[in-house]
Structures are given as C-alpha cells and as structure tokens.
Amino acid sequence: MFFTGKGGVGKTSLSSATAVALAGMGRHVLLVSTDPASNLAEVLGTPIGRAPHQVDGVPGLDALDIDPNAAASAYRDRIVGPIRGVLPDNIVSGIEEQLSGACTVEIAAFDEFTALLADPEATAQYDHVVFDTAPTGHTLRLLALPAAWTGFLDTSTAGTTCIGPLSGLTQAQDRYRIALDALADPTTTTLVLVTRPDSGAINEVDRARAELELLGLTNQYLVINGVFTAKNLEDQTAQALESSHREALKNLPRSLAGLRHETLPLLSGAPIGPKALRDLLEGHSPDDVAMDDFDAASTSLAEIADGIAKRGHGLVMTMGKGGVGKTTVAAALAVDLAERGLAVTLTTTDPAAHLQDTLGEERTWPSNLLVERVDPNVVTAAYVADVLATAGADLDEAGRAVLEEDLRSPCTEEIAVFKAFAATVAKATDRIVVLDTAPTGHTLLLLDAAESYSREVSRLRDQTPSDVSELLGRLRDPDFTSVLLVTLPEPTPVHEAAALQGDLDRAGIHPAAWVVNQSLAATGTTDPTLVARARHEVRWLREIRDNHPLVAVVAWQATAPTSPLSLQSFMESTRKAVALAL
C-alpha cells in the first residue's frame, strides 16, 4: 500500500494507523517511509533506522526509514569499494566526485525502494508492506523512476553515467523491471490517495490520480481526512470551517468521486504514539491538554513584507513541510510587494506546483508581477540543447553520440532544474524574487547540490556559469536572501522546520523569520474540538519562540486565497494584533 497526497494531509498518520491496525489483526507488517524528511519515528513514538525495527508496543509491526543520505553513502561504497586500491587514486577520486551530487542521493534511495518491491526475500516474512511517501510531486518522480531508468538502460551503450559506472546500474535492471511490474499489478499494489476537504489538496490529489494512471497504477483508493462538523453553532470560525469542508466535498471531481473512498473526522490534535494511532481510524481524538497562556507574536507577516519592500530587491524563499501554506505565503508577499510598485517575480521549484490555483486568472494580476515556474520538462530540454551546442559543438559523430546518450539519463533533469534554480536566484539582483520552494526534503536536495552540481555542470561544459558559481554566496547573504520557515502549530511541521533550520545554519544560510500559519489559537474560537486543537498549539508556539526571536503567527483562514484581491485581504488581516487567548 502506498499513501500519497499533498503535504500536510495526514499521510504519515494514516499509513501508521493502517499499519498498527493490520498488526492488531495478527498480521506481520512492514511500514516504510520514502520521505526525505521523514517524521515516522515521531508519529510512532519509537526509534526508526535504515533496517526494520520492531515498533514499541505494537507486536507484529516493523518500521524503517529509507534515509537518502545514508543510502547514498552505501551506494558510493558499493561502486567505489571494488576499485579502491586497484585503479589509480586520481581516477577513484574522480568517480567519488561524480557520485557526490543530489542525483546520487535520489538514485540510492530509489535503489533501496525497488529492492523492497522486487526482491521476494526482502519482504517474505511480511503479510503487508505499507509505504508512507513524500508529498505528491516527489512521490510521482520516485514512482516514475523505474520506467525512466529501465528505458535509459535499454538504450545506453556508454560505460558511465552521471551516477557512476553503467555496470552498477545494469546489474539492477531486472530488479527495476520487476519493481515496475509490481507497482502496476492491482493484485499486489494499492495506491491510497489522501486529501483534506479543501480545493487545493483535492485538485492536487486529482492530478496525482491522473499521473499515476498514466504510469499504470490504477488500483486507487481515496481517503478524505479531517472533515469537520461544528459543535458550537454560535462560533463563526467553526461555522466557516464546516461550510468550507461541506462545499469542497460537494464539488469533489467526478474522477475522484468514482473511486472507492471514505472520510475521516477532524481530530482535536495530532495522533502521536500507538494508542492515538489505534484511535485514529475509529475517529477518536487524542487526549486533551490543560489550558495554557502564551504571549502574542513578536511580528506579523505584513511587517516582514515592509522590511523586504525597504530593501527593494533580493530573494525571498518560503520553505517548510508540504501543506503548511508556503504557496499562500509566497503569493501573498509577491502580490503585496507588486502592489507597492516594486518589480516582483514569483516562481516555484515545487514538482507539484499550484501557483495558478492561488493566484487565479492572469488578467487580475498586478502589472509588474511576473509569474514563472521551474518546469522540469522545459528546463531539461533547454539544458540539453545548450550542452549539445557548447560541449558537443566540436565533437565528432561518435563523441556526440556518447554525449547525447549521457544526456538521456534521468539525472539530467536534476542538473537542469538546479541550473534553472541558480538562474532564478540571479534575477534577484535588480528585482524582488519570491521563490515558493518544494517540500523540505526535496528542497534540501536542491540546496545540497549547490557545490556538487557546479562540478557536474562543469563536466559537461567548458566553464561553470556565473549563476551557479555565485549561488551559495547569494543564499548566505542576509542582505540578499530572506528565508521564511513556514509551519503549522503542530508537532511534525514544527520539528521538521527546526531540523531544516539546523541544516540551513550548517550551510551558512540563516532563516530571517518563522511564519506560523493557520493558528486556531489566534481566532478566539469556542468550539470544543477547535479549542482543544488550539490548546495543543501552545506547546509548539512556545518551542518556536524559544528557538527564533522573530515569529509571525497567522490566524486560521476560512478559505484559501485564490485571487490577488483575496491575497491582499489575507496580507492585510496579518496586520491585526494577534491575541492568543485560550
């Protein structure tokens, strides 16, 4: 079973609850996370490693994380180990250098993923294997990789690829084919599409449904998670939330309504630990917490926009876990700054980009707002053409054929996207560029690639473009780059954002502020379920404040903005004083 969907819809909670429930039926179950920013250990309340580990308090359930970085290290050892001490040191060093990029991280994680699908011995002791996957765009790429690499290996004749000697991949080709067959076999694999009852999540899961069908994965099941029913009929927040959920379900696309599906209620808090996970599928909420006090936020999103406007140029990056509202925050900032008369570019690196859903019709956009997207297909085609026109210009027919073959590797897309990312950052020297990034794990791979892809681009060209060579310096310059960590007042998004801040700090990139989105504590709600959720927020709000001096808390909004006018209203609402009264 594969659980997939937009970030923040509850994939980890539901996949974990399903695994716990199956184990409770006496089944032997393996729960696997393929998310580069996995929080499986936190949800299960037990340590998780790269090898199957018994989950505390759940007999019959093992869990493991496919750690991309650890997988890449093991992959490099498998490739380089046999030749170390045999070939000259400079050749070994060259291969190690070639294997240092984010593409190696992806293929290594993919290698472990396919091993679980294709090797009967790997999962022979289990009745069920449940995959908790990364947010939609990253998952779609992962599921498409078996076909991409199988096709490349079928036609490749060169001795090497961007991830090392071809022989290392060719040995795995049969396994990739078996994995592809397993994914497409409805008697073996079920895709569980998870969504929340809001238009953005529903639209994204419908796009995923269509793309998965094209990949041959047709055995699909839909779960609509977090459907709210108001208990206090006088509470405006509760009434607005119930109304928005009812409207979203009423307008469910036919393509989704035709799937086998079920709905689950909104709980009073995030389920953490085996007991809460067992209760989840029964619709029971976690235990309530005591009332607590918390001071108001130290800034507002509107004040952050004021500071960016004074600078007049530079890069703004919204980063965080999927589903926390990065796109809304990025679009609201871009529209607000453009309405002030500033030249603004709004763009995204998210594979599941949905800026159009947030901005509405193009004719309503501010005239000086330029909206772009780093489209993998478009930038890859441009990159291939550029390499052939430069590095391939003086090659003979045989040399050009080898270069063209190298460029057909799925790794080429990663290099092209990285190069486009660097070019996007470079535009911020004379205008404001607001970059809506992919969910955390995918973004970290992109940032980690800054130095290694610079070398890979140089391998295929005569010189490194200035956009690439200057990228890290620009990202590390607080007068040029403002990183906004966007989160929800919930344990997993907060801890993931904190881990991201640590990774960024180590890279010399220091976040400018945290934005805590969709806070019920800031609404003054009196509905019992929503008050309970608001009480759970305080612990995480305090934890954020303890780790960063600049925090903006944004009150829960009844509907997601879908036009420049509603984005302006959203931004204006953040200027109001936030009173966290529980």
XYZ file of C-alpha atoms in Angstrom:
582
model
C 0.000 0.000 0.000
C 1.278 3.452 -0.972
C -0.086 6.505 0.828
C 0.410 9.654 -1.235
C -1.016 13.166 -1.495
C -0.299 16.823 -0.824
C 1.912 17.630 2.139
C 0.102 18.057 5.443
C -2.965 15.947 4.637
C -2.098 13.220 7.131
C -0.288 10.576 5.082
C 2.098 9.608 7.881
C -0.667 9.415 10.487
C -2.937 7.338 8.232
C -0.232 5.000 6.939
C 0.985 4.454 10.501
C -2.555 3.915 11.793
C -3.227 1.428 8.990
C -0.033 -0.479 9.783
C -0.878 -0.526 13.502
C -4.411 -1.748 12.742
C -3.166 -4.533 10.447
C -0.678 -5.640 13.102
C -3.542 -5.655 15.598
C -5.308 -8.193 13.367
C -2.380 -10.555 13.794
C -0.674 -9.646 10.522
C 3.074 -9.137 10.176
C 3.558 -5.657 8.718
C 6.488 -3.569 7.448
C 5.999 0.219 7.466
C 8.439 2.139 5.237
C 8.994 5.882 4.806
C 10.338 7.130 1.463
C 10.097 10.783 2.521
C 13.478 12.595 2.541
C 12.157 14.491 5.573
C 10.548 11.571 7.363
C 8.789 12.019 10.709
C 7.782 8.373 11.096
C 9.730 7.937 14.343
C 7.935 10.888 15.916
C 4.462 9.663 14.964
C 5.132 6.089 16.100
C 6.901 7.212 19.254
C 9.759 4.783 18.664
C 13.272 4.994 17.132
C 13.404 4.129 13.414
C 16.508 3.245 11.406
C 17.556 2.006 7.985
C 16.876 -1.620 8.951
C 13.451 -2.948 10.018
C 12.917 -2.163 13.694
C 10.184 -3.517 15.978
C 7.766 -0.724 16.905
C 7.432 -0.443 20.681
C 4.022 -1.517 21.903
C 2.876 -2.926 18.547
C 3.668 -6.649 18.176
C 3.976 -7.661 14.546
C 4.883 -4.203 13.242
C 8.367 -3.323 11.974
C 9.298 0.058 10.535
C 12.200 1.572 8.629
C 13.241 4.868 7.056
C 14.867 4.955 3.642
C 17.422 7.603 4.611
C 18.562 9.177 1.305
C 21.930 10.368 2.607
C 22.805 7.056 4.276
C 21.629 5.222 1.155
C 23.871 7.433 -0.992
C 26.867 6.707 1.215
C 26.257 2.968 0.961
C 25.730 3.285 -2.806
C 29.068 5.095 -3.207
C 30.806 2.393 -1.195
C 29.330 -0.319 -3.432
C 30.508 1.453 -6.578
C 33.903 2.688 -5.402
C 34.860 -0.042 -2.936
C 35.828 -2.704 -5.514
C 38.099 -0.307 -7.433
C 39.765 1.419 -4.471
C 43.406 0.281 -4.395
C 43.066 -1.239 -7.876
C 42.756 1.884 -10.040
C 44.936 4.989 -9.608
C 43.873 7.318 -6.805
C 43.071 10.183 -9.174
C 40.579 8.013 -11.086
C 38.955 6.793 -7.857
C 38.710 10.402 -6.632
C 37.100 11.410 -9.912
C 34.425 8.734 -9.562
C 33.785 9.723 -5.928
C 33.422 13.320 -7.069
C 30.973 12.254 -9.731
C 28.906 10.447 -7.111
C 28.644 13.447 -4.763
C 25.547 15.068 -6.263
C 21.875 15.060 -5.287
C 21.130 12.731 -8.207
C 23.169 10.037 -6.457
C 21.110 10.612 -3.310
C 17.917 10.104 -5.292
C 19.050 7.004 -7.175
C 20.414 5.434 -3.990
C 17.097 5.883 -2.178
C 15.342 4.598 -5.288
C 17.643 1.562 -5.278
C 16.523 0.630 -1.752
C 12.915 1.319 -2.645
C 12.991 -1.023 -5.652
C 14.751 -3.712 -3.615
C 11.728 -3.890 -1.310
C 9.398 -4.207 -4.308
C 11.416 -6.596 -6.418
C 13.242 -8.895 -4.007
C 10.846 -11.509 -2.587
C 13.307 -12.291 0.186
C 13.337 -8.685 1.396
C 9.690 -8.773 2.436
C 8.966 -12.525 2.527
C 8.249 -12.502 6.263
C 5.602 -9.756 5.959
C 1.938 -10.016 5.048
C 1.772 -6.321 4.177
C 4.214 -3.561 3.237
C 2.905 -0.030 3.833
C 4.742 2.938 2.289
C 4.490 6.421 3.795
C 5.629 8.561 0.875
C 6.892 12.085 0.351
C 4.470 14.807 -0.850
C 2.938 14.252 -4.273
C 5.475 15.718 -6.705
C 8.446 13.925 -5.159
C 6.481 10.660 -4.946
C 5.411 10.828 -8.576
C 9.045 11.176 -9.580
C 10.025 8.242 -7.377
C 7.301 6.040 -8.855
C 8.257 7.076 -12.403
C 11.943 6.274 -11.914
C 11.684 2.519 -12.582
C 10.367 3.235 -16.072
C 12.840 6.075 -16.662
C 15.913 4.094 -15.677
C 14.733 0.919 -17.434
C 14.305 2.860 -20.672
C 17.704 4.518 -20.321
C 19.495 1.260 -19.595
C 17.790 -0.443 -22.543
C 19.360 2.063 -24.957
C 22.620 3.039 -23.253
C 25.931 1.795 -24.650
C 28.352 4.090 -22.805
C 30.393 2.854 -19.884
C 29.399 5.538 -17.395
C 26.552 7.758 -16.260
C 26.219 10.818 -14.055
C 25.905 8.448 -11.094
C 28.859 6.230 -11.864
C 29.774 3.179 -13.929
C 26.912 1.828 -16.008
C 27.656 -1.742 -14.947
C 26.482 -0.934 -11.432
C 23.078 0.017 -12.797
C 22.798 -2.671 -15.442
C 23.065 -5.315 -12.747
C 19.921 -3.842 -11.193
C 17.961 -3.543 -14.446
C 15.963 -6.737 -13.952
C 15.050 -5.585 -10.478
C 13.801 -2.259 -11.862
C 11.560 -4.118 -14.317
C 10.153 -6.327 -11.557
C 9.529 -3.231 -9.421
C 7.671 -1.561 -12.279
C 5.514 -4.656 -12.770
C 4.768 -4.830 -9.035
C 3.686 -1.197 -8.955
C 1.265 -1.723 -11.844
C -0.184 -5.010 -10.553
C -3.587 -4.310 -8.910
C -3.443 -7.646 -7.083
C -0.197 -6.539 -5.413
C -0.299 -2.754 -5.047
C -2.927 -0.293 -3.825
C -2.430 3.470 -4.088
C -4.128 5.293 -1.214
C -4.725 8.900 -2.263
C -5.021 11.099 0.832
C -6.540 14.582 0.810
C -8.083 17.172 3.078
C -11.512 18.635 2.309
C -10.141 21.785 0.659
C -9.875 22.657 -3.008
C -6.066 22.891 -3.184
C -5.443 19.449 -1.702
C -8.291 17.928 -3.737
C -7.021 19.407 -7.014
C -3.507 18.147 -6.329
C -4.624 14.634 -5.460
C -6.748 14.568 -8.625
C -3.674 15.494 -10.688
C -1.756 12.744 -8.908
C -4.560 10.282 -9.678
C -4.287 11.069 -13.395
C -0.465 10.867 -13.480
C -0.452 7.609 -11.542
C -2.933 6.131 -14.005
C -0.593 7.080 -16.857
C 2.161 5.174 -15.035
C -0.139 2.139 -14.948
C -1.023 2.416 -11.258
C -4.790 2.120 -11.491
C -5.771 0.385 -8.240
C -6.547 3.555 -6.285
C -8.417 4.293 -3.059
C -9.317 7.774 -1.757
C -9.293 8.917 1.881
C -10.666 12.382 2.713
C -9.092 13.184 6.051
C -10.027 15.811 8.659
C -13.693 16.514 7.840
C -15.062 18.917 10.474
C -18.541 19.098 11.994
C -19.213 22.112 14.242
C -20.455 21.552 17.813
C -20.896 25.225 18.692
C -23.414 26.773 16.319
C -22.570 30.307 17.530
C -18.853 30.040 16.725
C -18.089 31.841 13.443
C -14.760 30.051 12.980
C -16.416 26.642 13.420
C -19.264 27.524 11.070
C -16.860 28.795 8.408
C -14.693 25.669 8.655
C -17.653 23.292 8.420
C -19.091 25.245 5.491
C -15.801 25.207 3.564
C -15.443 21.442 4.090
C -19.025 20.810 3.014
C -18.521 22.881 -0.141
C -15.275 21.076 -1.006
C -16.932 17.660 -0.679
C -19.916 18.841 -2.716
C -17.591 19.844 -5.568
C -15.426 16.704 -5.482
C -14.360 15.969 -9.094
C -16.152 13.045 -10.707
C -12.816 11.344 -11.314
C -12.279 11.182 -7.530
C -15.898 10.593 -6.544
C -15.833 7.485 -8.737
C -13.039 5.920 -6.682
C -13.620 3.748 -3.641
C -13.365 6.239 -0.821
C -14.076 7.082 2.800
C -13.981 10.149 5.059
C -12.405 10.581 8.494
C -13.258 13.333 11.011
C -11.051 16.198 12.152
C -9.441 15.251 15.465
C -8.689 17.555 18.377
C -4.937 17.025 17.973
C -2.218 15.166 16.082
C -2.142 11.424 16.910
C 1.245 10.525 18.376
C 2.044 7.007 19.587
C 0.365 3.593 19.124
C -2.696 4.321 21.313
C -3.620 7.523 19.455
C -2.986 5.805 16.098
C -5.318 2.943 17.048
C -7.989 5.511 17.913
C -7.491 7.465 14.675
C -9.253 5.025 12.354
C -12.164 4.876 14.840
C -12.495 8.677 14.718
C -11.390 9.164 18.346
C -9.255 12.194 19.249
C -6.051 12.188 21.325
C -6.275 13.141 24.987
C -6.893 16.837 25.690
C -4.260 19.083 27.259
C -4.584 21.669 30.012
C -5.169 25.350 29.318
C -2.048 27.460 28.994
C -1.041 31.065 28.369
C 1.173 32.424 25.638
C 2.283 35.920 24.651
C 1.287 37.417 21.325
C 3.504 37.054 18.256
C 6.650 39.176 18.000
C 5.969 40.408 14.459
C 3.485 39.994 11.610
C 3.716 38.795 8.046
C 2.822 42.306 6.912
C 5.769 43.745 8.883
C 8.061 41.187 7.234
C 6.779 42.444 3.868
C 7.549 46.028 4.939
C 11.192 45.090 5.560
C 11.527 43.353 2.199
C 9.985 46.349 0.427
C 12.534 48.721 2.005
C 15.358 46.607 0.563
C 13.781 46.848 -2.894
C 15.440 43.752 -4.349
C 16.674 40.305 -3.356
C 15.433 36.776 -2.845
C 12.626 35.601 -0.557
C 12.296 31.842 -0.080
C 9.347 30.194 1.658
C 10.419 26.816 2.997
C 8.927 24.055 5.162
C 6.975 20.837 5.218
C 4.404 20.237 2.488
C 0.912 21.535 3.213
C 1.862 24.303 5.660
C 0.904 27.162 3.336
C 4.223 28.053 1.685
C 2.492 28.850 -1.614
C -0.119 31.081 0.022
C 2.527 32.996 1.983
C 4.768 33.346 -1.089
C 1.905 34.514 -3.330
C 0.585 36.949 -0.697
C 4.040 38.513 -0.285
C 4.548 38.751 -4.056
C 1.175 40.402 -4.696
C 1.617 42.790 -1.739
C 5.076 43.871 -2.905
C 3.947 44.220 -6.526
C 1.003 46.387 -5.461
C 3.552 48.751 -3.895
C 5.008 49.325 -7.377
C 8.030 47.047 -6.983
C 9.212 44.712 -9.762
C 8.457 41.207 -8.485
C 8.938 37.692 -9.844
C 7.015 34.861 -8.197
C 8.271 31.395 -9.064
C 8.319 27.836 -7.733
C 10.598 24.793 -7.682
C 7.827 22.500 -6.446
C 7.295 19.462 -8.742
C 3.594 19.687 -7.820
C 3.411 23.436 -8.447
C -0.008 25.030 -7.960
C 0.637 28.794 -8.074
C -2.183 29.209 -10.584
C -4.686 27.827 -8.062
C -3.664 30.529 -5.588
C -3.354 33.489 -7.991
C -6.484 32.943 -10.082
C -6.909 34.445 -13.559
C -3.845 36.107 -15.063
C -5.770 39.227 -16.114
C -6.256 40.079 -12.417
C -2.543 40.001 -11.524
C -0.638 43.242 -10.812
C 1.015 44.506 -13.993
C 4.531 44.369 -12.551
C 4.175 40.824 -11.185
C 5.906 38.192 -13.308
C 4.900 34.599 -12.548
C 7.172 31.735 -13.605
C 7.765 28.086 -12.836
C 10.864 25.913 -12.977
C 9.174 23.307 -15.184
C 11.392 20.179 -15.239
C 10.451 19.253 -18.831
C 11.047 22.730 -20.221
C 14.339 23.412 -18.408
C 15.665 19.927 -19.223
C 15.025 20.395 -22.949
C 16.739 23.799 -22.851
C 19.685 22.421 -20.877
C 20.209 19.511 -23.285
C 20.122 21.862 -26.268
C 22.627 24.182 -24.566
C 25.079 21.380 -23.713
C 24.921 19.973 -27.249
C 25.515 23.439 -28.687
C 28.543 24.078 -26.446
C 30.268 20.934 -25.199
C 29.069 18.980 -28.245
C 29.869 21.587 -30.877
C 33.338 20.297 -31.805
C 32.782 16.582 -31.172
C 32.918 14.046 -33.962
C 29.892 11.860 -34.666
C 30.907 9.143 -32.176
C 31.704 11.635 -29.409
C 28.438 13.485 -29.917
C 26.521 10.196 -29.761
C 28.125 9.415 -26.389
C 27.235 12.898 -25.099
C 23.630 12.586 -26.299
C 23.370 9.233 -24.547
C 24.737 10.706 -21.318
C 22.129 13.465 -21.506
C 19.273 10.935 -21.808
C 19.960 9.840 -18.230
C 17.211 10.781 -15.719
C 19.978 12.599 -13.802
C 19.994 15.271 -16.491
C 16.678 16.605 -15.210
C 18.117 17.137 -11.725
C 21.073 19.093 -13.140
C 18.793 21.161 -15.369
C 16.439 22.038 -12.513
C 19.386 23.026 -10.339
C 20.818 25.254 -13.081
C 17.419 26.912 -13.534
C 17.205 27.422 -9.775
C 20.566 29.205 -9.814
C 19.425 31.399 -12.722
C 16.229 32.282 -10.841
C 18.221 33.363 -7.781
C 20.465 35.520 -10.005
C 17.440 37.546 -11.194
C 17.047 38.932 -7.668
C 19.986 41.324 -8.141
C 17.692 44.017 -9.587
C 14.173 42.948 -8.552
C 12.430 41.001 -5.808
C 12.194 37.270 -6.485
C 9.788 35.316 -4.274
C 10.551 31.605 -4.516
C 7.918 29.088 -3.414
C 10.019 26.010 -2.746
C 9.238 22.312 -2.853
C 8.539 20.457 0.421
C 11.502 20.274 2.768
C 13.301 17.091 1.718
C 13.229 17.904 -1.985
C 14.405 21.472 -1.320
C 17.304 20.302 0.811
C 18.491 18.072 -2.028
C 18.435 21.141 -4.261
C 20.407 23.266 -1.788
C 22.850 20.467 -1.004
C 23.544 20.323 -4.720
C 24.964 23.845 -4.897
C 28.619 22.771 -4.900
C 28.382 19.257 -6.327
C 26.230 20.269 -9.305
C 28.561 23.147 -10.003
C 31.185 20.494 -10.650
C 28.789 18.327 -12.685
C 27.775 21.266 -14.888
C 31.486 21.963 -15.436
C 31.965 18.335 -16.550
C 29.580 18.869 -19.441
C 30.581 22.432 -20.293
C 33.782 24.379 -20.759
C 33.149 26.567 -17.714
C 30.769 26.930 -14.787
C 28.080 29.584 -15.405
C 28.363 32.580 -13.058
C 24.817 31.948 -11.787
C 25.988 28.581 -10.440
C 29.342 29.707 -9.059
C 27.787 32.671 -7.202
C 24.738 30.802 -5.900
C 25.967 29.814 -2.442
C 27.294 33.291 -1.734
C 23.938 34.809 -2.613
C 21.994 32.327 -0.489
C 24.289 33.010 2.505
C 23.980 36.805 2.239
C 21.229 38.037 4.640
C 21.091 41.346 2.742
C 20.226 39.417 -0.412
C 18.258 36.348 0.766
C 15.411 36.137 3.298
C 14.415 32.574 4.160
C 10.992 32.298 5.793
C 10.330 28.998 7.537
C 6.596 28.376 7.217
C 4.977 25.909 9.586
C 1.746 24.945 11.293
C 1.408 24.912 15.109
C 1.640 21.112 15.130
C 4.467 18.783 16.211
C 5.611 17.360 12.884
C 5.719 20.621 10.856
C 7.458 22.424 13.746
C 10.087 19.723 14.255
C 10.688 19.427 10.525
C 11.144 23.193 10.227
C 13.520 23.142 13.212
C 15.576 20.389 11.564
C 15.571 22.404 8.347
C 16.828 25.459 10.237
C 19.683 23.353 11.609
C 20.591 22.130 8.121
C 20.460 25.668 6.746
C 22.576 27.011 9.620
C 25.242 24.408 8.878
C 25.219 25.528 5.245
C 25.694 29.145 6.339
C 22.111 30.120 5.436
C 20.253 31.649 8.385
C 16.434 31.991 8.298
C 15.109 35.531 8.681
C 11.853 34.563 10.424
C 9.307 31.840 11.144
C 5.721 32.131 9.922
C 3.228 30.041 11.911
C 0.230 29.612 9.638
C -3.396 28.654 10.306
C -3.371 29.162 14.079
C -6.708 28.375 15.709
C -5.413 29.859 18.963
C -5.374 33.240 17.215
C -9.068 33.092 16.226
C -10.762 33.123 19.636
C -12.783 30.019 18.726
C -15.108 28.499 21.345
C -15.980 25.247 19.543
C -14.868 22.314 21.768
C -12.930 20.476 19.051
C -11.219 23.639 17.819
C -10.460 24.859 21.349
C -8.803 21.505 22.066
C -6.706 21.840 18.897
C -5.824 25.416 19.901
C -4.620 24.250 23.321
C -2.355 21.730 21.639
C -0.826 24.605 19.624
C 0.628 26.481 22.592
C 3.413 23.987 23.272
C 4.667 24.259 19.699
C 4.324 28.048 19.569
C 6.441 28.330 22.694
C 9.015 25.907 21.259
C 9.302 28.055 18.132
C 9.724 31.248 20.163
C 12.478 29.640 22.206
C 14.434 28.872 19.027
C 13.917 32.011 16.940
C 13.403 35.619 18.013
C 11.293 36.648 15.024
C 7.961 34.802 14.739
C 4.778 35.787 12.898
C 1.552 33.998 13.817
C -1.185 33.990 11.156
C -4.739 33.258 12.264
C -6.684 30.429 10.651
C -8.455 31.493 7.452
C -11.856 30.134 6.441
C -10.850 29.755 2.793
C -7.526 29.660 0.993
C -6.893 32.784 -1.129
C -7.487 32.202 -4.838
C -7.011 35.684 -6.346
C -4.851 38.792 -5.919
C -7.744 40.510 -4.120
C -8.127 37.706 -1.579
C -4.334 37.528 -1.180
C -4.302 41.251 -0.352
C -7.086 40.682 2.195
C -5.079 37.811 3.668
C -1.994 40.026 3.990
C -3.993 42.875 5.492
C -5.503 40.517 8.078
C -1.990 39.724 9.317
C -1.532 43.390 10.335
C -4.142 42.986 13.059
C -2.908 42.258 16.564
C -2.870 38.536 17.282
C -4.330 37.659 20.671
C -3.707 34.074 21.660
C -6.483 33.576 24.186
C -7.448 30.053 25.259
